[in-house]
Amino acid sequence: SAQSVALGVTLARAIAPWCAVGGTARYVGEHIGEAHGNGASFGLGAQADLGIVHLAVSGQDFGGGMRWQDRQWRMPATLGAGLALVHEASGLTLASDVLSPAAGPRQVRTGGEWTIAGRAALRAGWRHELGTRTEERADGAGFGVGLRAGGVWLDYAFESAARSNGVHRVGLSLAPARLGLGRPSSPEPGQAGFIGPLGSAAARPD
């Protein structure tokens, strides 16, 4: 059996009405049978909102490292760039990312999200690997749903894969300002700049 867990803290700040930057620190734990490992990594990102067009770049899993049993190595860093088209009136978002991981082939990920009244979201997407033979590609579709209650986002997604039975993902996002722990740092649903946690580099500057 195999299990993994990731815990992260992200800080983001708008430096102009149309531009934001952010940073992330993350802990990762892995368990495969009786063996286990853990590590830490860091990321940086920037996002520009130009009307309905959102552009972003990000670097993930830099620095830190992973310790597995008695061995240690660096995290596989990933560079990414993304573009999203956000139509706030309908709650529709279309996004596409290009990811270049240090330890694997480049990937193109496309998807869409429909946010309903800022409290629920339906998502679907497709992942495609570049530069690999057809029988070795880990292409696959993804489907998900998100729910919001106050300052809490709960997300579930299923990601299919050609070489496995698929992956289930569950995410929990907390917005301290909406929980009454600070001043709001992002607009409410329906205001300029709000989009749900799509997971796209172009949708979130982390």
JSON list of C-alpha atoms in Angstrom, two decimals:
[
{"chain": "A", "resi": 1, "resn": "SER", "atom": "CA", "xyz": [0.00, 0.00, 0.00]},
{"chain": "A", "resi": 2, "resn": "ALA", "atom": "CA", "xyz": [1.08, 3.59, -0.60]},
{"chain": "A", "resi": 3, "resn": "GLN", "atom": "CA", "xyz": [-0.01, 6.80, 1.10]},
{"chain": "A", "resi": 4, "resn": "SER", "atom": "CA", "xyz": [1.15, 10.40, 0.98]},
{"chain": "A", "resi": 5, "resn": "VAL", "atom": "CA", "xyz": [0.34, 13.65, 2.77]},
{"chain": "A", "resi": 6, "resn": "ALA", "atom": "CA", "xyz": [1.25, 17.26, 2.02]},
{"chain": "A", "resi": 7, "resn": "LEU", "atom": "CA", "xyz": [0.77, 20.25, 4.32]},
{"chain": "A", "resi": 8, "resn": "GLY", "atom": "CA", "xyz": [1.48, 23.75, 3.07]},
{"chain": "A", "resi": 9, "resn": "VAL", "atom": "CA", "xyz": [1.33, 27.39, 4.07]},
{"chain": "A", "resi": 10, "resn": "THR", "atom": "CA", "xyz": [0.93, 30.04, 1.37]},
{"chain": "A", "resi": 11, "resn": "LEU", "atom": "CA", "xyz": [1.28, 33.79, 1.72]},
{"chain": "A", "resi": 12, "resn": "ALA", "atom": "CA", "xyz": [0.19, 36.02, -1.17]},
{"chain": "A", "resi": 13, "resn": "ARG", "atom": "CA", "xyz": [-0.05, 39.77, -1.57]},
{"chain": "A", "resi": 14, "resn": "ALA", "atom": "CA", "xyz": [-1.20, 42.15, -4.29]},
{"chain": "A", "resi": 15, "resn": "ILE", "atom": "CA", "xyz": [1.58, 44.57, -5.26]},
{"chain": "A", "resi": 16, "resn": "ALA", "atom": "CA", "xyz": [-0.64, 46.38, -7.79]},
{"chain": "A", "resi": 17, "resn": "PRO", "atom": "CA", "xyz": [-4.34, 46.26, -8.69]},
{"chain": "A", "resi": 18, "resn": "TRP", "atom": "CA", "xyz": [-3.51, 43.82, -11.49]},
{"chain": "A", "resi": 19, "resn": "CYS", "atom": "CA", "xyz": [-0.53, 41.90, -10.06]},
{"chain": "A", "resi": 20, "resn": "ALA", "atom": "CA", "xyz": [0.07, 39.58, -7.08]},
{"chain": "A", "resi": 21, "resn": "VAL", "atom": "CA", "xyz": [3.00, 37.54, -5.81]},
{"chain": "A", "resi": 22, "resn": "GLY", "atom": "CA", "xyz": [3.09, 34.64, -3.38]},
{"chain": "A", "resi": 23, "resn": "GLY", "atom": "CA", "xyz": [5.26, 32.06, -1.68]},
{"chain": "A", "resi": 24, "resn": "THR", "atom": "CA", "xyz": [4.64, 28.57, -0.28]},
{"chain": "A", "resi": 25, "resn": "ALA", "atom": "CA", "xyz": [6.36, 26.33, 2.26]},
{"chain": "A", "resi": 26, "resn": "ARG", "atom": "CA", "xyz": [5.31, 22.68, 2.18]},
{"chain": "A", "resi": 27, "resn": "TYR", "atom": "CA", "xyz": [5.86, 19.50, 4.18]},
{"chain": "A", "resi": 28, "resn": "VAL", "atom": "CA", "xyz": [5.54, 16.14, 2.39]},
{"chain": "A", "resi": 29, "resn": "GLY", "atom": "CA", "xyz": [5.29, 12.66, 3.92]},
{"chain": "A", "resi": 30, "resn": "GLU", "atom": "CA", "xyz": [5.34, 9.36, 2.01]},
{"chain": "A", "resi": 31, "resn": "HIS", "atom": "CA", "xyz": [4.61, 5.80, 3.19]},
{"chain": "A", "resi": 32, "resn": "ILE", "atom": "CA", "xyz": [5.09, 2.72, 1.00]},
{"chain": "A", "resi": 33, "resn": "GLY", "atom": "CA", "xyz": [4.57, -0.51, 2.90]},
{"chain": "A", "resi": 34, "resn": "GLU", "atom": "CA", "xyz": [6.82, -0.35, 5.98]},
{"chain": "A", "resi": 35, "resn": "ALA", "atom": "CA", "xyz": [9.12, 2.30, 4.50]},
{"chain": "A", "resi": 36, "resn": "HIS", "atom": "CA", "xyz": [8.55, 6.00, 4.99]},
{"chain": "A", "resi": 37, "resn": "GLY", "atom": "CA", "xyz": [10.11, 9.35, 4.17]},
{"chain": "A", "resi": 38, "resn": "ASN", "atom": "CA", "xyz": [9.50, 13.05, 4.70]},
{"chain": "A", "resi": 39, "resn": "GLY", "atom": "CA", "xyz": [10.78, 16.38, 3.47]},
{"chain": "A", "resi": 40, "resn": "ALA", "atom": "CA", "xyz": [10.14, 20.07, 2.85]},
{"chain": "A", "resi": 41, "resn": "SER", "atom": "CA", "xyz": [10.09, 22.35, -0.17]},
{"chain": "A", "resi": 42, "resn": "PHE", "atom": "CA", "xyz": [9.37, 25.93, -1.17]},
{"chain": "A", "resi": 43, "resn": "GLY", "atom": "CA", "xyz": [7.72, 27.74, -4.07]},
{"chain": "A", "resi": 44, "resn": "LEU", "atom": "CA", "xyz": [7.27, 31.20, -5.55]},
{"chain": "A", "resi": 45, "resn": "GLY", "atom": "CA", "xyz": [4.74, 32.55, -8.01]},
{"chain": "A", "resi": 46, "resn": "ALA", "atom": "CA", "xyz": [3.34, 35.65, -9.67]},
{"chain": "A", "resi": 47, "resn": "GLN", "atom": "CA", "xyz": [-0.02, 36.36, -11.27]},
{"chain": "A", "resi": 48, "resn": "ALA", "atom": "CA", "xyz": [-1.28, 39.13, -13.54]},
{"chain": "A", "resi": 49, "resn": "ASP", "atom": "CA", "xyz": [-4.98, 39.81, -14.06]},
{"chain": "A", "resi": 50, "resn": "LEU", "atom": "CA", "xyz": [-5.71, 41.60, -17.34]},
{"chain": "A", "resi": 51, "resn": "GLY", "atom": "CA", "xyz": [-9.49, 41.74, -17.49]},
{"chain": "A", "resi": 52, "resn": "ILE", "atom": "CA", "xyz": [-10.82, 38.26, -18.15]},
{"chain": "A", "resi": 53, "resn": "VAL", "atom": "CA", "xyz": [-7.28, 37.04, -18.93]},
{"chain": "A", "resi": 54, "resn": "HIS", "atom": "CA", "xyz": [-5.14, 35.77, -16.05]},
{"chain": "A", "resi": 55, "resn": "LEU", "atom": "CA", "xyz": [-1.44, 34.98, -16.61]},
{"chain": "A", "resi": 56, "resn": "ALA", "atom": "CA", "xyz": [0.90, 33.30, -14.12]},
{"chain": "A", "resi": 57, "resn": "VAL", "atom": "CA", "xyz": [4.35, 31.77, -13.63]},
{"chain": "A", "resi": 58, "resn": "SER", "atom": "CA", "xyz": [5.45, 29.60, -10.73]},
{"chain": "A", "resi": 59, "resn": "GLY", "atom": "CA", "xyz": [8.35, 27.59, -9.40]},
{"chain": "A", "resi": 60, "resn": "GLN", "atom": "CA", "xyz": [7.51, 24.71, -7.06]},
{"chain": "A", "resi": 61, "resn": "ASP", "atom": "CA", "xyz": [9.47, 22.32, -4.84]},
{"chain": "A", "resi": 62, "resn": "PHE", "atom": "CA", "xyz": [12.71, 24.31, -4.80]},
{"chain": "A", "resi": 63, "resn": "GLY", "atom": "CA", "xyz": [15.14, 24.06, -1.88]},
{"chain": "A", "resi": 64, "resn": "GLY", "atom": "CA", "xyz": [14.67, 21.76, 1.08]},
{"chain": "A", "resi": 65, "resn": "GLY", "atom": "CA", "xyz": [14.90, 18.07, 0.32]},
{"chain": "A", "resi": 66, "resn": "MET", "atom": "CA", "xyz": [13.48, 14.59, 0.97]},
{"chain": "A", "resi": 67, "resn": "ARG", "atom": "CA", "xyz": [14.83, 12.01, 3.42]},
{"chain": "A", "resi": 68, "resn": "TRP", "atom": "CA", "xyz": [13.86, 8.41, 2.68]},
{"chain": "A", "resi": 69, "resn": "GLN", "atom": "CA", "xyz": [15.04, 5.97, 5.32]},
{"chain": "A", "resi": 70, "resn": "ASP", "atom": "CA", "xyz": [18.79, 6.79, 5.50]},
{"chain": "A", "resi": 71, "resn": "ARG", "atom": "CA", "xyz": [19.07, 8.58, 2.15]},
{"chain": "A", "resi": 72, "resn": "GLN", "atom": "CA", "xyz": [18.47, 12.25, 1.33]},
{"chain": "A", "resi": 73, "resn": "TRP", "atom": "CA", "xyz": [18.08, 14.16, -1.96]},
{"chain": "A", "resi": 74, "resn": "ARG", "atom": "CA", "xyz": [16.62, 17.35, -3.37]},
{"chain": "A", "resi": 75, "resn": "MET", "atom": "CA", "xyz": [12.97, 17.71, -4.29]},
{"chain": "A", "resi": 76, "resn": "PRO", "atom": "CA", "xyz": [12.19, 17.51, -8.04]},
{"chain": "A", "resi": 77, "resn": "ALA", "atom": "CA", "xyz": [11.66, 21.18, -8.86]},
{"chain": "A", "resi": 78, "resn": "THR", "atom": "CA", "xyz": [8.96, 22.21, -11.33]},
{"chain": "A", "resi": 79, "resn": "LEU", "atom": "CA", "xyz": [8.61, 25.34, -13.45]},
{"chain": "A", "resi": 80, "resn": "GLY", "atom": "CA", "xyz": [5.17, 26.27, -14.74]},
{"chain": "A", "resi": 81, "resn": "ALA", "atom": "CA", "xyz": [3.31, 28.89, -16.75]},
{"chain": "A", "resi": 82, "resn": "GLY", "atom": "CA", "xyz": [-0.42, 29.21, -17.17]},
{"chain": "A", "resi": 83, "resn": "LEU", "atom": "CA", "xyz": [-3.25, 31.14, -18.75]},
{"chain": "A", "resi": 84, "resn": "ALA", "atom": "CA", "xyz": [-6.85, 31.32, -17.58]},
{"chain": "A", "resi": 85, "resn": "LEU", "atom": "CA", "xyz": [-9.97, 32.95, -19.02]},
{"chain": "A", "resi": 86, "resn": "VAL", "atom": "CA", "xyz": [-12.37, 33.95, -16.23]},
{"chain": "A", "resi": 87, "resn": "HIS", "atom": "CA", "xyz": [-15.96, 35.02, -16.87]},
{"chain": "A", "resi": 88, "resn": "GLU", "atom": "CA", "xyz": [-17.12, 36.13, -13.45]},
{"chain": "A", "resi": 89, "resn": "ALA", "atom": "CA", "xyz": [-20.78, 36.75, -14.33]},
{"chain": "A", "resi": 90, "resn": "SER", "atom": "CA", "xyz": [-21.32, 33.09, -15.26]},
{"chain": "A", "resi": 91, "resn": "GLY", "atom": "CA", "xyz": [-18.76, 31.62, -12.86]},
{"chain": "A", "resi": 92, "resn": "LEU", "atom": "CA", "xyz": [-16.93, 29.89, -15.72]},
{"chain": "A", "resi": 93, "resn": "THR", "atom": "CA", "xyz": [-13.14, 29.53, -15.83]},
{"chain": "A", "resi": 94, "resn": "LEU", "atom": "CA", "xyz": [-11.07, 27.86, -18.56]},
{"chain": "A", "resi": 95, "resn": "ALA", "atom": "CA", "xyz": [-7.38, 27.30, -17.86]},
{"chain": "A", "resi": 96, "resn": "SER", "atom": "CA", "xyz": [-4.28, 25.74, -19.40]},
{"chain": "A", "resi": 97, "resn": "ASP", "atom": "CA", "xyz": [-0.88, 25.16, -17.79]},
{"chain": "A", "resi": 98, "resn": "VAL", "atom": "CA", "xyz": [2.48, 23.99, -19.13]},
{"chain": "A", "resi": 99, "resn": "LEU", "atom": "CA", "xyz": [4.61, 22.28, -16.48]},
{"chain": "A", "resi": 100, "resn": "SER", "atom": "CA", "xyz": [8.29, 21.41, -16.81]},
{"chain": "A", "resi": 101, "resn": "PRO", "atom": "CA", "xyz": [9.40, 19.12, -13.94]},
{"chain": "A", "resi": 102, "resn": "ALA", "atom": "CA", "xyz": [13.08, 18.41, -13.41]},
{"chain": "A", "resi": 103, "resn": "ALA", "atom": "CA", "xyz": [12.43, 14.68, -12.95]},
{"chain": "A", "resi": 104, "resn": "GLY", "atom": "CA", "xyz": [9.91, 13.98, -15.71]},
{"chain": "A", "resi": 105, "resn": "PRO", "atom": "CA", "xyz": [8.46, 14.90, -19.09]},
{"chain": "A", "resi": 106, "resn": "ARG", "atom": "CA", "xyz": [6.74, 18.20, -19.75]},
{"chain": "A", "resi": 107, "resn": "GLN", "atom": "CA", "xyz": [2.99, 18.24, -19.26]},
{"chain": "A", "resi": 108, "resn": "VAL", "atom": "CA", "xyz": [0.13, 20.26, -20.67]},
{"chain": "A", "resi": 109, "resn": "ARG", "atom": "CA", "xyz": [-2.95, 20.45, -18.45]},
{"chain": "A", "resi": 110, "resn": "THR", "atom": "CA", "xyz": [-6.23, 21.98, -19.54]},
{"chain": "A", "resi": 111, "resn": "GLY", "atom": "CA", "xyz": [-9.48, 22.22, -17.64]},
{"chain": "A", "resi": 112, "resn": "GLY", "atom": "CA", "xyz": [-12.56, 24.14, -16.72]},
{"chain": "A", "resi": 113, "resn": "GLU", "atom": "CA", "xyz": [-14.42, 25.13, -13.58]},
{"chain": "A", "resi": 114, "resn": "TRP", "atom": "CA", "xyz": [-17.98, 26.29, -12.99]},
{"chain": "A", "resi": 115, "resn": "THR", "atom": "CA", "xyz": [-18.38, 28.16, -9.70]},
{"chain": "A", "resi": 116, "resn": "ILE", "atom": "CA", "xyz": [-21.94, 28.41, -8.39]},
{"chain": "A", "resi": 117, "resn": "ALA", "atom": "CA", "xyz": [-22.67, 31.46, -6.19]},
{"chain": "A", "resi": 118, "resn": "GLY", "atom": "CA", "xyz": [-19.11, 31.32, -4.84]},
{"chain": "A", "resi": 119, "resn": "ARG", "atom": "CA", "xyz": [-20.04, 28.31, -2.68]},
{"chain": "A", "resi": 120, "resn": "ALA", "atom": "CA", "xyz": [-19.70, 25.28, -4.94]},
{"chain": "A", "resi": 121, "resn": "ALA", "atom": "CA", "xyz": [-17.58, 24.38, -7.96]},
{"chain": "A", "resi": 122, "resn": "LEU", "atom": "CA", "xyz": [-17.62, 21.63, -10.58]},
{"chain": "A", "resi": 123, "resn": "ARG", "atom": "CA", "xyz": [-14.37, 20.86, -12.43]},
{"chain": "A", "resi": 124, "resn": "ALA", "atom": "CA", "xyz": [-13.06, 18.70, -15.27]},
{"chain": "A", "resi": 125, "resn": "GLY", "atom": "CA", "xyz": [-9.70, 18.56, -17.02]},
{"chain": "A", "resi": 126, "resn": "TRP", "atom": "CA", "xyz": [-7.18, 16.60, -19.10]},
{"chain": "A", "resi": 127, "resn": "ARG", "atom": "CA", "xyz": [-3.45, 15.95, -18.62]},
{"chain": "A", "resi": 128, "resn": "HIS", "atom": "CA", "xyz": [-1.12, 15.21, -21.57]},
{"chain": "A", "resi": 129, "resn": "GLU", "atom": "CA", "xyz": [2.60, 14.37, -21.49]},
{"chain": "A", "resi": 130, "resn": "LEU", "atom": "CA", "xyz": [4.97, 15.63, -24.17]},
{"chain": "A", "resi": 131, "resn": "GLY", "atom": "CA", "xyz": [8.02, 13.87, -25.59]},
{"chain": "A", "resi": 132, "resn": "THR", "atom": "CA", "xyz": [7.13, 10.31, -24.52]},
{"chain": "A", "resi": 133, "resn": "ARG", "atom": "CA", "xyz": [5.98, 7.30, -26.49]},
{"chain": "A", "resi": 134, "resn": "THR", "atom": "CA", "xyz": [2.23, 6.73, -26.66]},
{"chain": "A", "resi": 135, "resn": "GLU", "atom": "CA", "xyz": [2.33, 3.54, -24.58]},
{"chain": "A", "resi": 136, "resn": "GLU", "atom": "CA", "xyz": [4.37, 5.27, -21.85]},
{"chain": "A", "resi": 137, "resn": "ARG", "atom": "CA", "xyz": [2.33, 8.46, -21.50]},
{"chain": "A", "resi": 138, "resn": "ALA", "atom": "CA", "xyz": [0.53, 9.11, -18.24]},
{"chain": "A", "resi": 139, "resn": "ASP", "atom": "CA", "xyz": [-2.32, 10.96, -19.95]},
{"chain": "A", "resi": 140, "resn": "GLY", "atom": "CA", "xyz": [-5.62, 11.07, -18.16]},
{"chain": "A", "resi": 141, "resn": "ALA", "atom": "CA", "xyz": [-8.78, 12.94, -17.26]},
{"chain": "A", "resi": 142, "resn": "GLY", "atom": "CA", "xyz": [-9.65, 14.55, -13.96]},
{"chain": "A", "resi": 143, "resn": "PHE", "atom": "CA", "xyz": [-12.98, 15.37, -12.33]},
{"chain": "A", "resi": 144, "resn": "GLY", "atom": "CA", "xyz": [-13.68, 17.24, -9.12]},
{"chain": "A", "resi": 145, "resn": "VAL", "atom": "CA", "xyz": [-16.02, 19.21, -6.91]},
{"chain": "A", "resi": 146, "resn": "GLY", "atom": "CA", "xyz": [-15.43, 22.00, -4.38]},
{"chain": "A", "resi": 147, "resn": "LEU", "atom": "CA", "xyz": [-17.61, 23.32, -1.55]},
{"chain": "A", "resi": 148, "resn": "ARG", "atom": "CA", "xyz": [-17.23, 26.49, 0.51]},
{"chain": "A", "resi": 149, "resn": "ALA", "atom": "CA", "xyz": [-18.60, 27.26, 3.96]},
{"chain": "A", "resi": 150, "resn": "GLY", "atom": "CA", "xyz": [-17.49, 30.64, 5.31]},
{"chain": "A", "resi": 151, "resn": "GLY", "atom": "CA", "xyz": [-13.70, 30.73, 5.07]},
{"chain": "A", "resi": 152, "resn": "VAL", "atom": "CA", "xyz": [-13.30, 26.99, 4.39]},
{"chain": "A", "resi": 153, "resn": "TRP", "atom": "CA", "xyz": [-12.91, 25.37, 0.94]},
{"chain": "A", "resi": 154, "resn": "LEU", "atom": "CA", "xyz": [-13.22, 21.56, 0.76]},
{"chain": "A", "resi": 155, "resn": "ASP", "atom": "CA", "xyz": [-12.10, 20.01, -2.53]},
{"chain": "A", "resi": 156, "resn": "TYR", "atom": "CA", "xyz": [-12.28, 16.47, -3.89]},
{"chain": "A", "resi": 157, "resn": "ALA", "atom": "CA", "xyz": [-10.88, 15.26, -7.21]},
{"chain": "A", "resi": 158, "resn": "PHE", "atom": "CA", "xyz": [-10.33, 11.98, -9.04]},
{"chain": "A", "resi": 159, "resn": "GLU", "atom": "CA", "xyz": [-7.47, 11.80, -11.52]},
{"chain": "A", "resi": 160, "resn": "SER", "atom": "CA", "xyz": [-7.34, 8.86, -13.93]},
{"chain": "A", "resi": 161, "resn": "ALA", "atom": "CA", "xyz": [-4.01, 7.48, -15.15]},
{"chain": "A", "resi": 162, "resn": "ALA", "atom": "CA", "xyz": [-3.09, 5.02, -17.88]},
{"chain": "A", "resi": 163, "resn": "ARG", "atom": "CA", "xyz": [-0.65, 3.08, -15.69]},
{"chain": "A", "resi": 164, "resn": "SER", "atom": "CA", "xyz": [-2.72, 2.89, -12.48]},
{"chain": "A", "resi": 165, "resn": "ASN", "atom": "CA", "xyz": [-6.26, 2.72, -11.13]},
{"chain": "A", "resi": 166, "resn": "GLY", "atom": "CA", "xyz": [-6.33, 6.48, -10.61]},
{"chain": "A", "resi": 167, "resn": "VAL", "atom": "CA", "xyz": [-5.70, 8.88, -7.73]},
{"chain": "A", "resi": 168, "resn": "HIS", "atom": "CA", "xyz": [-8.16, 10.40, -5.27]},
{"chain": "A", "resi": 169, "resn": "ARG", "atom": "CA", "xyz": [-7.27, 13.86, -3.93]},
{"chain": "A", "resi": 170, "resn": "VAL", "atom": "CA", "xyz": [-8.82, 15.75, -1.01]},
{"chain": "A", "resi": 171, "resn": "GLY", "atom": "CA", "xyz": [-7.84, 19.34, -0.19]},
{"chain": "A", "resi": 172, "resn": "LEU", "atom": "CA", "xyz": [-8.79, 21.75, 2.58]},
{"chain": "A", "resi": 173, "resn": "SER", "atom": "CA", "xyz": [-8.13, 25.50, 2.20]},
{"chain": "A", "resi": 174, "resn": "LEU", "atom": "CA", "xyz": [-8.61, 28.00, 5.02]},
{"chain": "A", "resi": 175, "resn": "ALA", "atom": "CA", "xyz": [-9.02, 31.78, 4.55]},
{"chain": "A", "resi": 176, "resn": "PRO", "atom": "CA", "xyz": [-8.30, 33.30, 7.99]},
{"chain": "A", "resi": 177, "resn": "ALA", "atom": "CA", "xyz": [-9.89, 36.66, 7.08]},
{"chain": "A", "resi": 178, "resn": "ARG", "atom": "CA", "xyz": [-13.22, 35.02, 6.28]},
{"chain": "A", "resi": 179, "resn": "LEU", "atom": "CA", "xyz": [-13.00, 33.08, 9.56]},
{"chain": "A", "resi": 180, "resn": "GLY", "atom": "CA", "xyz": [-12.83, 36.40, 11.45]},
{"chain": "A", "resi": 181, "resn": "LEU", "atom": "CA", "xyz": [-9.10, 36.12, 12.20]},
{"chain": "A", "resi": 182, "resn": "GLY", "atom": "CA", "xyz": [-7.91, 39.11, 10.18]},
{"chain": "A", "resi": 183, "resn": "ARG", "atom": "CA", "xyz": [-8.63, 41.67, 7.50]},
{"chain": "A", "resi": 184, "resn": "PRO", "atom": "CA", "xyz": [-9.86, 40.27, 4.15]},
{"chain": "A", "resi": 185, "resn": "SER", "atom": "CA", "xyz": [-7.02, 39.86, 1.65]},
{"chain": "A", "resi": 186, "resn": "SER", "atom": "CA", "xyz": [-9.14, 38.91, -1.36]},
{"chain": "A", "resi": 187, "resn": "PRO", "atom": "CA", "xyz": [-12.52, 39.98, -2.72]},
{"chain": "A", "resi": 188, "resn": "GLU", "atom": "CA", "xyz": [-15.74, 38.14, -2.09]},
{"chain": "A", "resi": 189, "resn": "PRO", "atom": "CA", "xyz": [-17.37, 36.06, -4.85]},
{"chain": "A", "resi": 190, "resn": "GLY", "atom": "CA", "xyz": [-18.76, 38.23, -7.62]},
{"chain": "A", "resi": 191, "resn": "GLN", "atom": "CA", "xyz": [-16.13, 40.97, -7.16]},
{"chain": "A", "resi": 192, "resn": "ALA", "atom": "CA", "xyz": [-13.15, 41.52, -9.44]},
{"chain": "A", "resi": 193, "resn": "GLY", "atom": "CA", "xyz": [-10.39, 38.97, -9.06]},
{"chain": "A", "resi": 194, "resn": "PHE", "atom": "CA", "xyz": [-12.27, 36.22, -7.21]},
{"chain": "A", "resi": 195, "resn": "ILE", "atom": "CA", "xyz": [-12.02, 32.71, -8.57]},
{"chain": "A", "resi": 196, "resn": "GLY", "atom": "CA", "xyz": [-12.34, 29.45, -6.68]},
{"chain": "A", "resi": 197, "resn": "PRO", "atom": "CA", "xyz": [-9.38, 27.13, -6.00]},
{"chain": "A", "resi": 198, "resn": "LEU", "atom": "CA", "xyz": [-9.12, 25.66, -9.49]},
{"chain": "A", "resi": 199, "resn": "GLY", "atom": "CA", "xyz": [-5.57, 24.47, -8.88]},
{"chain": "A", "resi": 200, "resn": "SER", "atom": "CA", "xyz": [-4.23, 26.12, -12.02]},
{"chain": "A", "resi": 201, "resn": "ALA", "atom": "CA", "xyz": [-1.07, 28.19, -11.88]},
{"chain": "A", "resi": 202, "resn": "ALA", "atom": "CA", "xyz": [-3.01, 30.91, -13.65]},
{"chain": "A", "resi": 203, "resn": "ALA", "atom": "CA", "xyz": [-5.80, 30.72, -11.08]},
{"chain": "A", "resi": 204, "resn": "ARG", "atom": "CA", "xyz": [-3.70, 30.80, -7.91]},
{"chain": "A", "resi": 205, "resn": "PRO", "atom": "CA", "xyz": [-0.30, 32.49, -7.38]},
{"chain": "A", "resi": 206, "resn": "ASP", "atom": "CA", "xyz": [1.27, 29.65, -5.40]}
]
